[in-house]
């Protein structure tokens, strides 16, 4: 074998092996360089996008500059306002210590708040607009391929969110927090001046102006706060806070009055008297002082927001229990029918009428429609009820005509009641009120009414009562008792009508007639009773037997026995009779004494010795002169009797038991 050939083969093998090794090493190197090449690829792409504007035509790049400047300028202004808002946080969110925050320097706080509100309005108006301008320039750049599309896409999403941001996002909730602090200050100011109003002592001027219970400075602050809160949509919250605070003040003021009597009023007109007096004073206080001061405060605080003020006051007034007061008046109107009820109805009507202008001023708005409606209904009930009872009075007097007269000859309760009642109706308290009620009632029927018609109606009642006298007097079986009854009744008329309103209307001639009737029946009473008794002690026949003492003694005994028997019977009977009037009683007793005692004294002085010397003298001489005088002076004393009034007969024919027994004697008047 050729050694030269072998050497060449070996060399070729080594060369081939070395080439394989280098190829293998290069493959490994290429494998390791792959990711790096990919990074370079990506970097080249990004570099290409970054330098694309440079590669863009110079004219397009030059045209884009002004557009970009105009789009960025509004956004820069918005960012500047955002920075200003951030600077308002410390003064608005500072704690309410003295001299700082809403509780300290309120005007300064509101001034800062005004800046925030202005910034808020600017942001609300311009934030979306600035975002829209930026979105437009992004679209402009994208359309002209002047920027990276992926970058522009991400930027577009962000700008879409900025076009309509939530209100709280504009200032990070700063305005809401500031308004909440103002609400807290509003409530604090109300709470700091929430003392209840005390009712003035009896005798104080009821209609005098009520001083404001909330200082003017506090009212001014409340108004300033309210205006800002209402302007920022917090009206409902303010109204709720105000109603809660002032309603609590009103409720506390009412609790101090003690109004339990309003809940369960009596159905008896007489028993309603004390409660009605309280009702009248309390209603006047509530309307003219408590609610009037609340209305004034409400008007001052709410200022130009008149509709809100009206609605707010209506809610406060509802807590004043005005409807409860009206329901009590309704209970009076629904009480049992009774003459006294007429006075109660007039008292309620008078109170409401005196407060009519106050009611119209306080409750004239739509928000107080229920109070208006119930007041109108109550007034109609009061007028209808009062007129009905007044027109029935004469009928009721006539119905009593057939009732038996007092068995003791005293003044019938009907007489005492009607005299006093009609006097009150024509007095200063009731006459104008009753006249007004009758005028209104007649106007509803398109009829006229005047004061003279009222007077005539009362006179007709009195005349109907006079007509009862003769009927009652004839009902007595004993004529002497009938005289006593007429004497008592006519004297009661004269005595209790003289120098009165009713007496003035009736006139002096009418009154003197009753005085004359009294004198007539007094003389008839003395003559027919005690005058006849004194005639039993006559001296007829005693002179004829003056020389015969035994015969004279027997005649004296017989006459004394007859006198004693008649005296005992008359004294026993008349001891149950009464003369209510003290002066008339004393005069009558004096006349009786003058009729009997002088005659008895003279008789006993002249003829008493004829029988006094005998052992059975006491059988005939039963009374001493002084004893007889004392017995006669003690007659006709009134006795206690139960109260009552005349009855009201309903259309059904049944007699109401509200006030009964007027036909009985008024023997305890004096």
XYZ file of N, CA, C and O in Angstrom, residues 383-460:
312
model
N -123.000 76.228 65.614
C -124.074 77.176 65.282
C -125.414 76.464 65.200
O -126.421 76.921 65.774
N -125.466 75.336 64.501
C -126.726 74.586 64.399
C -127.227 74.167 65.773
O -128.424 74.291 66.084
N -126.307 73.660 66.614
C -126.711 73.209 67.944
C -127.188 74.346 68.811
O -128.194 74.217 69.536
N -126.497 75.478 68.778
C -126.882 76.623 69.605
C -128.245 77.162 69.190
O -129.107 77.448 70.038
N -128.460 77.309 67.900
C -129.737 77.838 67.409
C -130.876 76.874 67.735
O -131.969 77.298 68.137
N -130.631 75.594 67.603
C -131.672 74.611 67.896
C -132.104 74.699 69.354
O -133.307 74.729 69.663
N -131.147 74.741 70.271
C -131.494 74.820 71.695
C -132.188 76.137 72.006
O -133.185 76.177 72.747
N -131.684 77.246 71.456
C -132.279 78.547 71.739
C -133.729 78.595 71.265
O -134.607 79.112 71.979
N -133.993 78.074 70.082
C -135.359 78.107 69.558
C -136.286 77.160 70.304
O -137.510 77.336 70.279
N -135.736 76.156 70.994
C -136.555 75.216 71.754
C -136.855 75.712 73.165
O -137.720 75.147 73.840
N -136.156 76.745 73.616
C -136.319 77.178 75.007
C -137.765 77.530 75.334
O -138.301 77.124 76.367
N -138.413 78.307 74.475
C -139.783 78.701 74.757
C -140.714 77.492 74.792
O -141.647 77.429 75.604
N -140.442 76.520 73.940
C -141.246 75.295 73.937
C -141.065 74.544 75.247
O -142.032 74.040 75.844
N -139.823 74.480 75.722
C -139.559 73.773 76.970
C -140.222 74.472 78.153
O -140.729 73.816 79.073
N -140.232 75.811 78.148
C -140.909 76.549 79.217
C -142.403 76.238 79.203
O -143.026 76.039 80.254
N -142.988 76.211 78.031
C -144.420 75.908 77.934
C -144.723 74.478 78.372
O -145.769 74.221 78.979
N -143.820 73.563 78.095
C -144.037 72.177 78.514
C -144.049 72.043 80.032
O -144.739 71.176 80.580
N -143.306 72.920 80.720
C -143.257 72.857 82.184
C -144.537 73.397 82.829
O -144.734 73.243 84.033
N -145.390 74.001 82.044
C -146.612 74.623 82.569
C -147.517 73.602 83.239
O -148.262 73.917 84.176
N -147.470 72.396 82.790
C -148.370 71.369 83.318
C -147.704 70.508 84.385
O -148.281 69.510 84.824
N -146.521 70.910 84.797
C -145.863 70.234 85.910
C -146.393 70.808 87.210
O -146.788 71.975 87.279
N -146.458 70.017 88.279
C -146.987 70.536 89.553
C -146.066 71.590 90.145
O -144.843 71.501 90.000
N -146.637 72.603 90.813
C -145.815 73.644 91.434
C -145.143 73.119 92.695
O -145.493 72.036 93.191
N -144.221 73.869 93.271
C -143.539 73.432 94.503
C -144.539 73.258 95.642
O -145.391 74.116 95.875
N -144.439 72.165 96.350
C -145.383 71.891 97.440
C -145.182 72.832 98.616
O -146.076 72.972 99.458
N -144.021 73.483 98.694
C -143.768 74.382 99.817
C -144.044 75.839 99.468
O -143.777 76.733 100.268
N -144.598 76.093 98.263
C -144.936 77.455 97.883
C -143.740 78.290 97.465
O -143.866 79.501 97.261
N -142.593 77.663 97.372
C -141.393 78.401 96.996
C -141.351 78.715 95.511
O -142.270 78.398 94.749
N -140.259 79.348 95.101
C -140.091 79.725 93.694
C -139.698 78.489 92.893
O -138.744 77.795 93.253
N -140.394 78.178 91.819
C -140.014 77.010 91.011
C -138.603 77.159 90.467
O -138.153 78.260 90.136
N -137.916 76.044 90.389
C -136.564 76.075 89.829
C -136.566 76.606 88.403
O -135.613 77.226 87.953
N -137.639 76.349 87.684
C -137.734 76.864 86.321
C -137.643 78.382 86.307
O -136.981 78.974 85.446
N -138.313 79.026 87.282
C -138.311 80.485 87.330
C -136.910 81.005 87.629
O -136.399 81.901 86.943
N -136.278 80.452 88.667
C -134.930 80.918 89.010
C -133.959 80.662 87.865
O -133.111 81.499 87.552
N -134.096 79.504 87.215
C -133.172 79.156 86.140
C -133.367 80.068 84.933
O -132.402 80.616 84.385
N -134.629 80.238 84.505
C -134.885 81.016 83.290
C -134.514 82.481 83.499
O -133.962 83.125 82.589
N -134.810 83.034 84.679
C -134.447 84.424 84.947
C -132.937 84.604 84.848
O -132.436 85.518 84.171
N -132.209 83.731 85.531
C -130.751 83.830 85.489
C -130.226 83.529 84.087
O -129.303 84.196 83.593
N -130.808 82.539 83.451
C -130.360 82.095 82.129
C -130.552 83.195 81.084
O -129.629 83.519 80.317
N -131.749 83.785 81.067
C -132.018 84.838 80.081
C -131.175 86.076 80.364
O -130.776 86.787 79.433
N -130.925 86.347 81.645
C -130.036 87.454 81.982
C -128.650 87.232 81.409
O -128.015 88.154 80.886
N -128.150 85.995 81.521
C -126.830 85.688 80.981
C -126.831 85.783 79.459
O -125.859 86.260 78.852
N -127.916 85.316 78.835
C -127.971 85.371 77.374
C -127.946 86.810 76.867
O -127.433 87.076 75.768
N -128.490 87.732 77.652
C -128.494 89.130 77.235
C -127.319 89.904 77.821
O -127.215 91.119 77.624
N -126.442 89.230 78.538
C -125.271 89.870 79.109
C -124.180 90.059 78.077
O -124.266 89.604 76.928
N -123.131 90.718 78.490
C -122.039 91.051 77.569
C -121.314 89.818 77.051
O -120.767 89.840 75.947
N -121.299 88.739 77.850
C -120.547 87.556 77.431
C -121.234 86.801 76.299
O -120.577 86.378 75.337
N -122.563 86.636 76.403
C -123.249 85.742 75.462
C -124.057 86.472 74.385
O -124.244 85.924 73.297
N -124.562 87.655 74.678
C -125.461 88.326 73.727
C -124.832 88.528 72.356
O -125.440 88.148 71.336
N -123.632 89.109 72.252
C -123.061 89.289 70.900
C -122.744 87.972 70.213
O -122.872 87.854 68.992
N -122.352 86.973 70.992
C -122.005 85.676 70.400
C -123.255 84.973 69.886
O -123.279 84.440 68.769
N -124.318 84.973 70.722
C -125.569 84.357 70.291
C -126.137 85.095 69.091
O -126.627 84.468 68.136
N -126.067 86.431 69.115
C -126.551 87.196 67.971
C -125.793 86.861 66.700
O -126.392 86.728 65.621
N -124.483 86.696 66.813
C -123.685 86.356 65.638
C -124.031 84.959 65.132
O -124.137 84.730 63.918
N -124.205 84.019 66.075
C -124.565 82.653 65.673
C -125.913 82.637 64.958
O -126.082 81.968 63.924
N -126.895 83.376 65.498
C -128.214 83.427 64.863
C -128.139 84.116 63.497
O -128.803 83.695 62.545
N -127.332 85.167 63.405
C -127.184 85.871 62.127
C -126.594 84.957 61.061
O -127.073 84.913 59.916
N -125.543 84.219 61.443
C -124.910 83.297 60.486
C -125.891 82.215 60.069
O -126.016 81.873 58.884
N -126.614 81.671 61.054
C -127.555 80.594 60.755
C -128.660 81.072 59.819
O -129.043 80.361 58.870
N -129.171 82.278 60.079
C -130.213 82.811 59.195
C -129.651 83.103 57.805
O -130.356 82.947 56.799
N -128.393 83.541 57.735
C -127.793 83.835 56.427
C -127.689 82.580 55.578
O -127.778 82.650 54.347
N -127.496 81.438 56.223
C -127.455 80.182 55.472
C -128.807 79.907 54.807
O -128.877 79.236 53.785
N -129.862 80.420 55.435
C -131.213 80.237 54.889
C -131.679 81.472 54.114
O -132.865 81.610 53.821
N -130.733 82.368 53.823
C -131.030 83.595 53.074
C -132.043 84.461 53.820
O -132.908 85.114 53.212
N -131.968 84.477 55.161
C -132.871 85.284 55.968
C -132.070 86.297 56.768
O -130.904 86.073 57.089
N -132.722 87.408 57.091
C -132.067 88.460 57.862
C -132.285 88.241 59.354
O -133.249 87.597 59.778
N -131.378 88.788 60.142
C -131.517 88.720 61.598
C -130.813 89.929 62.198
O -129.787 90.386 61.680
N -131.414 90.454 63.288
C -130.792 91.579 63.973
C -130.944 91.420 65.480
O -131.639 90.512 65.953
N -130.320 92.317 66.203
C -130.299 92.203 67.661
C -131.694 92.335 68.262
O -132.003 91.703 69.274
N -132.546 93.144 67.658
C -133.901 93.307 68.185
C -134.661 91.995 68.151
O -135.451 91.697 69.062
N -134.425 91.194 67.137
C -135.080 89.897 67.037
C -134.612 88.977 68.152
O -135.397 88.183 68.689
N -133.342 89.086 68.525
C -132.834 88.288 69.641
C -133.505 88.708 70.935
O -133.945 87.860 71.733
N -133.614 90.009 71.158
C -134.252 90.513 72.378
C -135.709 90.070 72.439
O -136.204 89.627 73.484
N -136.413 90.167 71.327
C -137.822 89.760 71.299
C -137.975 88.274 71.607
O -138.926 87.866 72.298
N -137.048 87.470 71.097
C -137.122 86.034 71.368
C -136.956 85.758 72.858
O -137.657 84.908 73.434
N -136.028 86.472 73.516
C -135.832 86.292 74.957
C -137.066 86.770 75.717
O -137.514 86.129 76.688
N -137.644 87.893 75.302
C -138.851 88.403 75.965
C -140.001 87.413 75.840
O -140.797 87.248 76.785
N -140.100 86.765 74.711
C -141.162 85.764 74.538
C -140.977 84.599 75.503
O -141.959 84.024 75.992
